[in-house]
Short mmCIF file of C-alpha atoms in Angstrom, two decimals:
data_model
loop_
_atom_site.label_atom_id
_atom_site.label_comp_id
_atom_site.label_asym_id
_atom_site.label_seq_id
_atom_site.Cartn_x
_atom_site.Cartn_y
_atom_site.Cartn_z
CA UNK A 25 153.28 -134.05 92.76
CA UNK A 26 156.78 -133.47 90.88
CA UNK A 27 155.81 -129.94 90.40
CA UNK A 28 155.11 -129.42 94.30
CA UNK A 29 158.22 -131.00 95.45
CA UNK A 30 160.09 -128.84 92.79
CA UNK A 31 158.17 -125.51 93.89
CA UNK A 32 159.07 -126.46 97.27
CA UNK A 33 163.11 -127.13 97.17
CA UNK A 34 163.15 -123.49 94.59
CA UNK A 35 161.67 -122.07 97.56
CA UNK A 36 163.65 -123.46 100.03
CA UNK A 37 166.96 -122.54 97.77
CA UNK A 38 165.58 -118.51 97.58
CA UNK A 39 164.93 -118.58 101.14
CA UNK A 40 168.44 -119.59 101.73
CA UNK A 41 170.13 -117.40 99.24
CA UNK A 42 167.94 -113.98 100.85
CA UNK A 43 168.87 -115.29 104.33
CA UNK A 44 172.34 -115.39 103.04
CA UNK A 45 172.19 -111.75 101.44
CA UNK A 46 170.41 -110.26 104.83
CA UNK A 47 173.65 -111.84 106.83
CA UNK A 48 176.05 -110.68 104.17
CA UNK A 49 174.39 -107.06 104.18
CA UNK A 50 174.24 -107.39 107.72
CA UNK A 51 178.02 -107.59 107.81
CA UNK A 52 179.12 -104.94 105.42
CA UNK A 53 176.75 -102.67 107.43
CA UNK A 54 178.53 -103.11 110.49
CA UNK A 55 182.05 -102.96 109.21
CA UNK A 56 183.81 -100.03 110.81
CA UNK A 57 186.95 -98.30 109.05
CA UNK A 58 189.96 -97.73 111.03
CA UNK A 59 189.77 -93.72 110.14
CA UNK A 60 185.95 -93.66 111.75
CA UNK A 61 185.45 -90.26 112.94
CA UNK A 62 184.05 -91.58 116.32
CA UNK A 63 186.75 -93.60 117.02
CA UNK A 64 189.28 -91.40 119.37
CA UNK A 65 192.72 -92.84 119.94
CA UNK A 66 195.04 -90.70 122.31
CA UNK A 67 197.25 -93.54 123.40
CA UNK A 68 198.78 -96.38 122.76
CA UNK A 69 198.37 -99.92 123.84
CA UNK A 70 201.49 -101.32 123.86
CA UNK A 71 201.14 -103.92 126.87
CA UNK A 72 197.81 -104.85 125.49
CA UNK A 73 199.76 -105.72 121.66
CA UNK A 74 202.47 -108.01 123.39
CA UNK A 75 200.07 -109.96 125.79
CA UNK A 76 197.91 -110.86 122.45
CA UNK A 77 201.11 -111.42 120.80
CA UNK A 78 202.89 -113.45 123.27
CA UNK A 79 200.46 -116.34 123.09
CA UNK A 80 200.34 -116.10 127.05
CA UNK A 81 196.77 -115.01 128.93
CA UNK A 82 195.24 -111.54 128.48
CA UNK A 83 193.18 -110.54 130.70
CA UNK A 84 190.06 -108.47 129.57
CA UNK A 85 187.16 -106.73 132.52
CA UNK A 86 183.75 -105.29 131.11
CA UNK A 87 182.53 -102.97 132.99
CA UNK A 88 179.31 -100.99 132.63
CA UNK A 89 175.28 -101.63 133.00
CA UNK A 90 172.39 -103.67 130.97
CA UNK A 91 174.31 -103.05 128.18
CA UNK A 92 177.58 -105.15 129.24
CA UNK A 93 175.76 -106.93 130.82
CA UNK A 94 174.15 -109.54 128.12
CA UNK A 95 176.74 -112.13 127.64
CA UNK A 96 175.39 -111.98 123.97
CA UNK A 97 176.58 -108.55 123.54
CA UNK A 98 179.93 -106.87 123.07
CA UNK A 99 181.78 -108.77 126.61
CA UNK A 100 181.37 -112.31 124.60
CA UNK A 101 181.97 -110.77 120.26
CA UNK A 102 184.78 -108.45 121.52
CA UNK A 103 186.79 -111.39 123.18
CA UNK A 104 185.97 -113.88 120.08
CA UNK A 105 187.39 -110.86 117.83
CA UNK A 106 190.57 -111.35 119.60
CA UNK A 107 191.11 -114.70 119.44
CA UNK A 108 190.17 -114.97 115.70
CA UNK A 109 192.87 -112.41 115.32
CA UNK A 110 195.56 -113.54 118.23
CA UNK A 111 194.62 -117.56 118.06
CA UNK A 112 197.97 -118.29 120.53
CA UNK A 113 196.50 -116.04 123.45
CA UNK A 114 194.67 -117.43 126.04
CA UNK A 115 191.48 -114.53 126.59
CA UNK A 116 190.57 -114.58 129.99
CA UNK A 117 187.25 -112.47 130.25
CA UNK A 118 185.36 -110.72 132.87
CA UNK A 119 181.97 -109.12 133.09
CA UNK A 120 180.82 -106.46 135.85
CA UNK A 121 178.32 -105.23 133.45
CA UNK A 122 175.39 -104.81 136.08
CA UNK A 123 171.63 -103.51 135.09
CA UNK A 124 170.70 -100.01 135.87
CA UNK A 125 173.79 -99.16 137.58
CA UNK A 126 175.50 -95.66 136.78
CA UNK A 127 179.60 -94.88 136.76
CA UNK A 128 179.58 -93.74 140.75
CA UNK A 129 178.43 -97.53 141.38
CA UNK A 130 181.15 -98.54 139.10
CA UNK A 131 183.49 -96.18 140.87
CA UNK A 132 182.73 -98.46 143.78
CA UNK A 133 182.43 -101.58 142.71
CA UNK A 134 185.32 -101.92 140.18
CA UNK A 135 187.77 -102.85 143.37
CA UNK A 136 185.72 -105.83 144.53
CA UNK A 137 184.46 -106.92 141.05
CA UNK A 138 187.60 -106.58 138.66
CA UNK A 139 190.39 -105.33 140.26
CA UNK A 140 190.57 -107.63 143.05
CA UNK A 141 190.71 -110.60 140.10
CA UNK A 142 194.17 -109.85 139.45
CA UNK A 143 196.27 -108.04 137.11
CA UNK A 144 194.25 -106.26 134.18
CA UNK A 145 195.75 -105.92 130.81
CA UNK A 146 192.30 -104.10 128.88
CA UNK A 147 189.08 -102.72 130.38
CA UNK A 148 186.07 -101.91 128.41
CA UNK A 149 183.68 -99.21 129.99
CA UNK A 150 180.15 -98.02 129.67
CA UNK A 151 177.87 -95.83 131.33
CA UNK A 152 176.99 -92.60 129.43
CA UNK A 153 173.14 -94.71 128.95
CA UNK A 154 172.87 -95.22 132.78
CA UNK A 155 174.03 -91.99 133.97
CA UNK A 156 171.57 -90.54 131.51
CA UNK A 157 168.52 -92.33 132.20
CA UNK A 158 168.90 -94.37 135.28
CA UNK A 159 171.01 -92.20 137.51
CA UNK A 160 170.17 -89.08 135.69
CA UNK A 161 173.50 -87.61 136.67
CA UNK A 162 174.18 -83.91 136.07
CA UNK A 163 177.49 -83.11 134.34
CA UNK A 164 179.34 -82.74 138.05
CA UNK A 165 178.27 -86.74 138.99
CA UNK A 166 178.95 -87.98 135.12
CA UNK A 167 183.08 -86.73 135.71
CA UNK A 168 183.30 -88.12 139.19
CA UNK A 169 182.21 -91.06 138.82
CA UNK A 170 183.97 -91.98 135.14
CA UNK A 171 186.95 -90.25 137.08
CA UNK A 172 186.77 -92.26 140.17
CA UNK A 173 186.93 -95.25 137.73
CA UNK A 174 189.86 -93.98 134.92
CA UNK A 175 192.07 -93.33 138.27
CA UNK A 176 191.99 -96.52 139.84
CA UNK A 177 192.24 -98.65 137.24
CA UNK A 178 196.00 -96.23 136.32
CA UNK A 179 196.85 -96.19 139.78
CA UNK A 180 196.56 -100.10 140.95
CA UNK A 181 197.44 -101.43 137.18
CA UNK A 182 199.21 -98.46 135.35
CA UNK A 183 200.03 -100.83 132.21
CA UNK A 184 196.11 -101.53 131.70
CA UNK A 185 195.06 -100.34 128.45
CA UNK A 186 191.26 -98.88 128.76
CA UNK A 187 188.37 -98.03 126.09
CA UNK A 188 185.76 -95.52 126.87
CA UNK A 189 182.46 -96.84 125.25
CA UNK A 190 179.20 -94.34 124.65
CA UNK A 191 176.41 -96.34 123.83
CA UNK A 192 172.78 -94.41 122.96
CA UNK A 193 169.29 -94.67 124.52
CA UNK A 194 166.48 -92.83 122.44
CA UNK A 195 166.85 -89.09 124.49
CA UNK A 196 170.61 -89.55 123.60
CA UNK A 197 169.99 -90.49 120.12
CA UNK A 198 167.50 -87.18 119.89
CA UNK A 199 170.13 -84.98 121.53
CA UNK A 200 173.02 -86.03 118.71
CA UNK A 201 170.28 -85.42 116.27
CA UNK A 202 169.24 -81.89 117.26
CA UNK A 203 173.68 -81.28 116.82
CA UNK A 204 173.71 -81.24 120.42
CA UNK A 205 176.11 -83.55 122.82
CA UNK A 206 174.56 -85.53 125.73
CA UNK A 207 175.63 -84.64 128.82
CA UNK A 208 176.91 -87.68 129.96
CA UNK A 209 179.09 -88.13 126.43
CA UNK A 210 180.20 -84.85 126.83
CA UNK A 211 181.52 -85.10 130.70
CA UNK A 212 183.39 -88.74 129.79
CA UNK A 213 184.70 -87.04 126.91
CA UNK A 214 186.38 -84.81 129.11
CA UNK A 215 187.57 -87.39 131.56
CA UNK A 216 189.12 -89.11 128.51
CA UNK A 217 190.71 -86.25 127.28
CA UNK A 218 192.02 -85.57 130.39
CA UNK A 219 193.82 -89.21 130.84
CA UNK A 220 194.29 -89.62 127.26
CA UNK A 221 192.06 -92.92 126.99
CA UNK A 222 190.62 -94.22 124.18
CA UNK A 223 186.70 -93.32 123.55
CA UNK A 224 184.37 -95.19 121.11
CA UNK A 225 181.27 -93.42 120.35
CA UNK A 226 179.01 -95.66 119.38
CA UNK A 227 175.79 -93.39 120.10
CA UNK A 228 177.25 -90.75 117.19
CA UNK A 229 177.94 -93.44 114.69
CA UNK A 230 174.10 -94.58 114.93
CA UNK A 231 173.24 -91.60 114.95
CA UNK A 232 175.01 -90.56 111.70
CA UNK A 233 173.85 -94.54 110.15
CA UNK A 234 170.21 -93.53 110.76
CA UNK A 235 170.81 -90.14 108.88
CA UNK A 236 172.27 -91.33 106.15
CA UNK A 237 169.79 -94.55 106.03
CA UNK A 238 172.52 -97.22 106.50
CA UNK A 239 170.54 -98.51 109.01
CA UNK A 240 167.43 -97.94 110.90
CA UNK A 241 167.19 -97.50 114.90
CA UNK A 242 164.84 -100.90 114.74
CA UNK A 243 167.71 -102.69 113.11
CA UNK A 244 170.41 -101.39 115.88
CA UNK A 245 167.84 -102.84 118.06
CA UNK A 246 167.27 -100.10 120.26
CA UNK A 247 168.98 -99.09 123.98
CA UNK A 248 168.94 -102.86 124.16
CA UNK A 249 171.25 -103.43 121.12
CA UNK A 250 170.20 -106.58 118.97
CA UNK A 251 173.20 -108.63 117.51
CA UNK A 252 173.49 -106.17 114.74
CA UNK A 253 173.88 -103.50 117.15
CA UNK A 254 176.47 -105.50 119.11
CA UNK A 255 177.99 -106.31 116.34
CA UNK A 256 178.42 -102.70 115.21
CA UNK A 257 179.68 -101.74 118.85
CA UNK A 258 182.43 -104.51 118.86
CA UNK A 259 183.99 -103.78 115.30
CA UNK A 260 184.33 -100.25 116.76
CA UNK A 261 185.90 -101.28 119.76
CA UNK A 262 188.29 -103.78 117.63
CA UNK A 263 189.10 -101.15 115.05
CA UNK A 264 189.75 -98.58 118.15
CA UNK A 265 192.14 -101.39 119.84
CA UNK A 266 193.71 -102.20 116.51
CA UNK A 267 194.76 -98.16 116.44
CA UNK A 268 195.99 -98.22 119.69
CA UNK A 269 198.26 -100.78 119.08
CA UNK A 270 199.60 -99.87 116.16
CA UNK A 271 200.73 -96.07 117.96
CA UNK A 272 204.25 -95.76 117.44
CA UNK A 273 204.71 -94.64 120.58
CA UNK A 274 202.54 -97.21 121.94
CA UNK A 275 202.17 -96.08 125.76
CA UNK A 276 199.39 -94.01 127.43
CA UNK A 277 200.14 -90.39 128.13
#
């Protein structure tokens, strides 16, 4: 009887310590360094660094598909990263993630669904996944609508800071592995070039995981992302912002 209850608690207490590894692995797995080579800083977010700073409310829109969508995912981690790191600012967050829509709906529906909220200190956008298998856009439709989105957001609130997010479905995931660029990376590539906004490519960082067998596709959880794949997004989102604020020059071109 002794020797069951004592097989029972050492089992318990290995259980515990592997669950403990697995979470602890989990985390160093995800860590993202601020010199990533998918992480593409060509501004500064200097209004975004003194509304965290000054303890009053920043205000934070998420806009994309599915993928925003899941208040699991990056729109719920990215604002907790903040506050860990700015406790004295209120985070005030919204999500217009919305499933299998593509960046011309988000073109359209960025006025009514963020914009009209108020005054905008950091947006978060995705949609190379949705113009790629949803929409299907060709190169022409992936600029426009990205465009149509980038431009608004500098002409109504000019100080808004704004990250570009790529996320990766499994024909995206096959394009980066053949050394090829998606279409839909490569066209809001160009858009952020263009206005010199921040990108975070998430798609080429699993991609380049997977090679080097950090991590497996199953355990980024697929075009869904689990919370390790969420969790890999936001660090590179939060490692991207932390650049951006610490530019010298701190404003957008």
């Amino acid at each position: 009887m002794n020797r069951l209850v004592i097989t029972r608690r050492c089992f318990g207490l290995l259980l515990l310590t592997a669950q403990f590894v697995a979470a602890e692995d989990s985390g160093r797995r995800a860590t993202i360094s601020p010199d990533n080579p998918h992480l593409h800083v060509r501004g500064g977010l200097k209004h975004l660094k003194q509304q965290l700073e000054g303890g009053g409310t920043c205000r934070i829109a998420f806009l994309g598909g599915s993928i925003t969508e899941n208040a699991s995912g990056h729109s719920a981690m990215l604002p907790a990263l903040l506050k860990s790191k700015f406790p004295d600012a209120q985070i005030a967050a919204t999500n217009a993630g919305w499933s299998s829509t593509c960046s011309t709906s988000g073109a359209f529906r960025i006025e009514s669904q963020v914009l009209a909220r108020g005054e905008l200190d950091l947006l978060v956008v995705e949609f190379a996944v949705n113009d790629d298998q949803d929409a299907e856009h060709a190169r022409r439709e992936c600029i426009r609508g990205m465009e149509g989105i980038i431009r608004r957001v500098r002409r109504d609130h000019p100080a808004c800071g704004i990250v570009m997010v790529h996320y990766v479905n499994p024909a995206i995931l096959a394009t980066l592995q053949r050394g090829e660029t998606p279409v839909p990376m490569a066209a809001h590539e160009e858009v952020a070039e263009r206005y010199g906004v921040i990108s975070v490519n998430v798609a080429a960082e699993v991609a380049d995981a997977i090679r080097d067998k950090r991590y497996t596709w199953g355990d980024y959880g697929g075009t869904h992302p689990g919370r390790f794949g969420y969790e890999v997004a936001s660090d590179m989102i939060m490692a991207a912002i932390g650049a951006g604020m610490a530019d010298r020059d701190g404003s957008a071109p």
